[in-house]
């Protein structure tokens, strides 16, 4: 197993779980542009193959599967390259940014017969499974579905030193990553302005996408035809808050909204000076992350 990207999600979730199940996974390589992060995680998890770019990881020819935790704008390129190399892929959400890239990934998966999984894990949540038991098997009486997500800053919820951060990624790499993401967002929605990139790539595709997938699972359980018709979408607060609504086949509405107080991913990368997360300030408080889904019949 190889991992591309050693950021927050990789450290808080995936690397820990892979290391805990060495009976199932052999973690042989990590590709991460920050030498500080790369070397610290290599030492922490005993990863021998450390690379600044994912190409070096794939060139080793020793992977059965690849976990992609790099920035969203890199997902399509990494996934397609891995599939062409005969490697199964688990990719963090979002799968990609543009419909064209999504079609290309589906075509590559069908051509190669390899597995491509996306990290939309909420359908395995016990609360979700309990909700399925409470719902009717048909959506004929469904009138309204509401989803509300509030994301706080991450730092207060990690122990000091738990999350390794680095400030040694070159400006050229950071700028190329930001530029690629902006170009893909512009191709998808017609604008690559910073607030639009933040709204589409981070708020919609990086946060609310979890709950879109969750609601689709609930609607599938009730045999509601998918996808629904889009009614509207909006963003504000420089793209840190978004909402949207869709119309279901029976005329019911589903409204989803997400707001975040955490800094943007690009801003966090540029400001990442310490090599480990600082302890929470006693004068600074943040509410636990919350996500709620409700249905009305």
PDB file of N, CA and C in Angstrom, residues 244-279:
ATOM      1  N   UNK A 244     -27.553  24.775  -1.180  1.00  0.00           N
ATOM      2  CA  UNK A 244     -28.150  24.421  -2.454  1.00  0.00           C
ATOM      3  C   UNK A 244     -29.389  23.589  -2.227  1.00  0.00           C
ATOM      4  N   UNK A 245     -30.277  23.574  -3.187  1.00  0.00           N
ATOM      5  CA  UNK A 245     -31.481  22.762  -3.054  1.00  0.00           C
ATOM      6  C   UNK A 245     -31.758  22.028  -4.358  1.00  0.00           C
ATOM      7  N   UNK A 246     -32.398  20.878  -4.220  1.00  0.00           N
ATOM      8  CA  UNK A 246     -32.779  20.061  -5.368  1.00  0.00           C
ATOM      9  C   UNK A 246     -34.234  19.651  -5.220  1.00  0.00           C
ATOM     10  N   UNK A 247     -34.853  19.312  -6.348  1.00  0.00           N
ATOM     11  CA  UNK A 247     -36.242  18.864  -6.363  1.00  0.00           C
ATOM     12  C   UNK A 247     -36.270  17.371  -6.662  1.00  0.00           C
ATOM     13  N   UNK A 248     -36.912  16.611  -5.778  1.00  0.00           N
ATOM     14  CA  UNK A 248     -37.013  15.171  -5.964  1.00  0.00           C
ATOM     15  C   UNK A 248     -38.130  14.840  -6.941  1.00  0.00           C
ATOM     16  N   UNK A 249     -38.182  13.589  -7.360  1.00  0.00           N
ATOM     17  CA  UNK A 249     -39.148  13.178  -8.379  1.00  0.00           C
ATOM     18  C   UNK A 249     -40.586  13.365  -7.918  1.00  0.00           C
ATOM     19  N   UNK A 250     -40.832  13.249  -6.602  1.00  0.00           N
ATOM     20  CA  UNK A 250     -42.197  13.393  -6.092  1.00  0.00           C
ATOM     21  C   UNK A 250     -42.536  14.843  -5.760  1.00  0.00           C
ATOM     22  N   UNK A 251     -41.646  15.783  -6.099  1.00  0.00           N
ATOM     23  CA  UNK A 251     -41.888  17.195  -5.840  1.00  0.00           C
ATOM     24  C   UNK A 251     -41.308  17.708  -4.544  1.00  0.00           C
ATOM     25  N   UNK A 252     -40.828  16.817  -3.676  1.00  0.00           N
ATOM     26  CA  UNK A 252     -40.238  17.243  -2.406  1.00  0.00           C
ATOM     27  C   UNK A 252     -38.933  17.988  -2.656  1.00  0.00           C
ATOM     28  N   UNK A 253     -38.537  18.797  -1.686  1.00  0.00           N
ATOM     29  CA  UNK A 253     -37.292  19.547  -1.774  1.00  0.00           C
ATOM     30  C   UNK A 253     -36.262  18.989  -0.795  1.00  0.00           C
ATOM     31  N   UNK A 254     -35.006  19.071  -1.193  1.00  0.00           N
ATOM     32  CA  UNK A 254     -33.883  18.737  -0.315  1.00  0.00           C
ATOM     33  C   UNK A 254     -32.947  19.933  -0.316  1.00  0.00           C
ATOM     34  N   UNK A 255     -32.706  20.507   0.873  1.00  0.00           N
ATOM     35  CA  UNK A 255     -31.795  21.652   0.990  1.00  0.00           C
ATOM     36  C   UNK A 255     -30.601  21.257   1.835  1.00  0.00           C
ATOM     37  N   UNK A 256     -29.413  21.593   1.322  1.00  0.00           N
ATOM     38  CA  UNK A 256     -28.170  21.277   2.012  1.00  0.00           C
ATOM     39  C   UNK A 256     -27.388  22.567   2.216  1.00  0.00           C
ATOM     40  N   UNK A 257     -26.823  22.726   3.412  1.00  0.00           N
ATOM     41  CA  UNK A 257     -26.029  23.911   3.698  1.00  0.00           C
ATOM     42  C   UNK A 257     -24.804  23.568   4.508  1.00  0.00           C
ATOM     43  N   UNK A 258     -23.700  24.284   4.269  1.00  0.00           N
ATOM     44  CA  UNK A 258     -22.453  24.051   4.989  1.00  0.00           C
ATOM     45  C   UNK A 258     -21.781  25.385   5.257  1.00  0.00           C
ATOM     46  N   UNK A 259     -21.247  25.551   6.472  1.00  0.00           N
ATOM     47  CA  UNK A 259     -20.463  26.743   6.790  1.00  0.00           C
ATOM     48  C   UNK A 259     -19.239  26.320   7.570  1.00  0.00           C
ATOM     49  N   UNK A 260     -18.160  27.081   7.432  1.00  0.00           N
ATOM     50  CA  UNK A 260     -16.892  26.711   8.050  1.00  0.00           C
ATOM     51  C   UNK A 260     -16.234  27.931   8.660  1.00  0.00           C
ATOM     52  N   UNK A 261     -15.649  27.746   9.857  1.00  0.00           N
ATOM     53  CA  UNK A 261     -14.858  28.800  10.489  1.00  0.00           C
ATOM     54  C   UNK A 261     -13.379  28.522  10.354  1.00  0.00           C
ATOM     55  N   UNK A 262     -13.013  27.374   9.736  1.00  0.00           N
ATOM     56  CA  UNK A 262     -11.601  27.049   9.611  1.00  0.00           C
ATOM     57  C   UNK A 262     -11.006  27.781   8.416  1.00  0.00           C
ATOM     58  N   UNK A 263      -9.689  28.001   8.399  1.00  0.00           N
ATOM     59  CA  UNK A 263      -9.059  28.670   7.262  1.00  0.00           C
ATOM     60  C   UNK A 263      -9.100  27.793   6.030  1.00  0.00           C
ATOM     61  N   UNK A 264      -8.992  28.422   4.870  1.00  0.00           N
ATOM     62  CA  UNK A 264      -8.982  27.648   3.635  1.00  0.00           C
ATOM     63  C   UNK A 264      -7.743  26.770   3.583  1.00  0.00           C
ATOM     64  N   UNK A 265      -7.809  25.709   2.785  1.00  0.00           N
ATOM     65  CA  UNK A 265      -6.684  24.787   2.669  1.00  0.00           C
ATOM     66  C   UNK A 265      -5.461  25.513   2.127  1.00  0.00           C
ATOM     67  N   UNK A 266      -5.659  26.350   1.113  1.00  0.00           N
ATOM     68  CA  UNK A 266      -4.528  27.076   0.540  1.00  0.00           C
ATOM     69  C   UNK A 266      -3.921  28.014   1.567  1.00  0.00           C
ATOM     70  N   UNK A 267      -4.777  28.709   2.318  1.00  0.00           N
ATOM     71  CA  UNK A 267      -4.279  29.618   3.335  1.00  0.00           C
ATOM     72  C   UNK A 267      -3.550  28.891   4.437  1.00  0.00           C
ATOM     73  N   UNK A 268      -4.062  27.733   4.819  1.00  0.00           N
ATOM     74  CA  UNK A 268      -3.415  26.959   5.877  1.00  0.00           C
ATOM     75  C   UNK A 268      -2.054  26.462   5.428  1.00  0.00           C
ATOM     76  N   UNK A 269      -1.941  26.072   4.161  1.00  0.00           N
ATOM     77  CA  UNK A 269      -0.660  25.585   3.657  1.00  0.00           C
ATOM     78  C   UNK A 269       0.381  26.697   3.661  1.00  0.00           C
ATOM     79  N   UNK A 270      -0.040  27.883   3.243  1.00  0.00           N
ATOM     80  CA  UNK A 270       0.902  28.988   3.171  1.00  0.00           C
ATOM     81  C   UNK A 270       1.336  29.456   4.553  1.00  0.00           C
ATOM     82  N   UNK A 271       0.450  29.286   5.550  1.00  0.00           N
ATOM     83  CA  UNK A 271       0.738  29.787   6.888  1.00  0.00           C
ATOM     84  C   UNK A 271       1.335  28.739   7.803  1.00  0.00           C
ATOM     85  N   UNK A 272       1.591  27.542   7.278  1.00  0.00           N
ATOM     86  CA  UNK A 272       2.021  26.432   8.136  1.00  0.00           C
ATOM     87  C   UNK A 272       3.488  26.579   8.503  1.00  0.00           C
ATOM     88  N   UNK A 273       3.798  27.384   9.522  1.00  0.00           N
ATOM     89  CA  UNK A 273       5.171  27.602   9.946  1.00  0.00           C
ATOM     90  C   UNK A 273       5.654  26.585  10.969  1.00  0.00           C
ATOM     91  N   UNK A 274       4.843  26.235  12.008  1.00  0.00           N
ATOM     92  CA  UNK A 274       5.347  25.265  12.979  1.00  0.00           C
ATOM     93  C   UNK A 274       5.390  23.879  12.380  1.00  0.00           C
ATOM     94  N   UNK A 275       6.214  23.000  12.964  1.00  0.00           N
ATOM     95  CA  UNK A 275       6.318  21.636  12.462  1.00  0.00           C
ATOM     96  C   UNK A 275       5.354  20.705  13.166  1.00  0.00           C
ATOM     97  N   UNK A 276       4.625  21.198  14.148  1.00  0.00           N
ATOM     98  CA  UNK A 276       3.589  20.390  14.790  1.00  0.00           C
ATOM     99  C   UNK A 276       2.484  21.311  15.239  1.00  0.00           C
ATOM    100  N   UNK A 277       1.295  20.758  15.460  1.00  0.00           N
ATOM    101  CA  UNK A 277       0.160  21.585  15.832  1.00  0.00           C
ATOM    102  C   UNK A 277       0.360  22.157  17.221  1.00  0.00           C
ATOM    103  N   UNK A 278       0.002  23.406  17.374  1.00  0.00           N
ATOM    104  CA  UNK A 278       0.154  24.059  18.667  1.00  0.00           C
ATOM    105  C   UNK A 278      -0.985  23.682  19.587  1.00  0.00           C
ATOM    106  N   UNK A 279      -0.760  23.802  20.885  1.00  0.00           N
ATOM    107  CA  UNK A 279      -1.824  23.504  21.835  1.00  0.00           C
ATOM    108  C   UNK A 279      -2.880  24.586  21.752  1.00  0.00           C
TER     109      UNK A 279
END
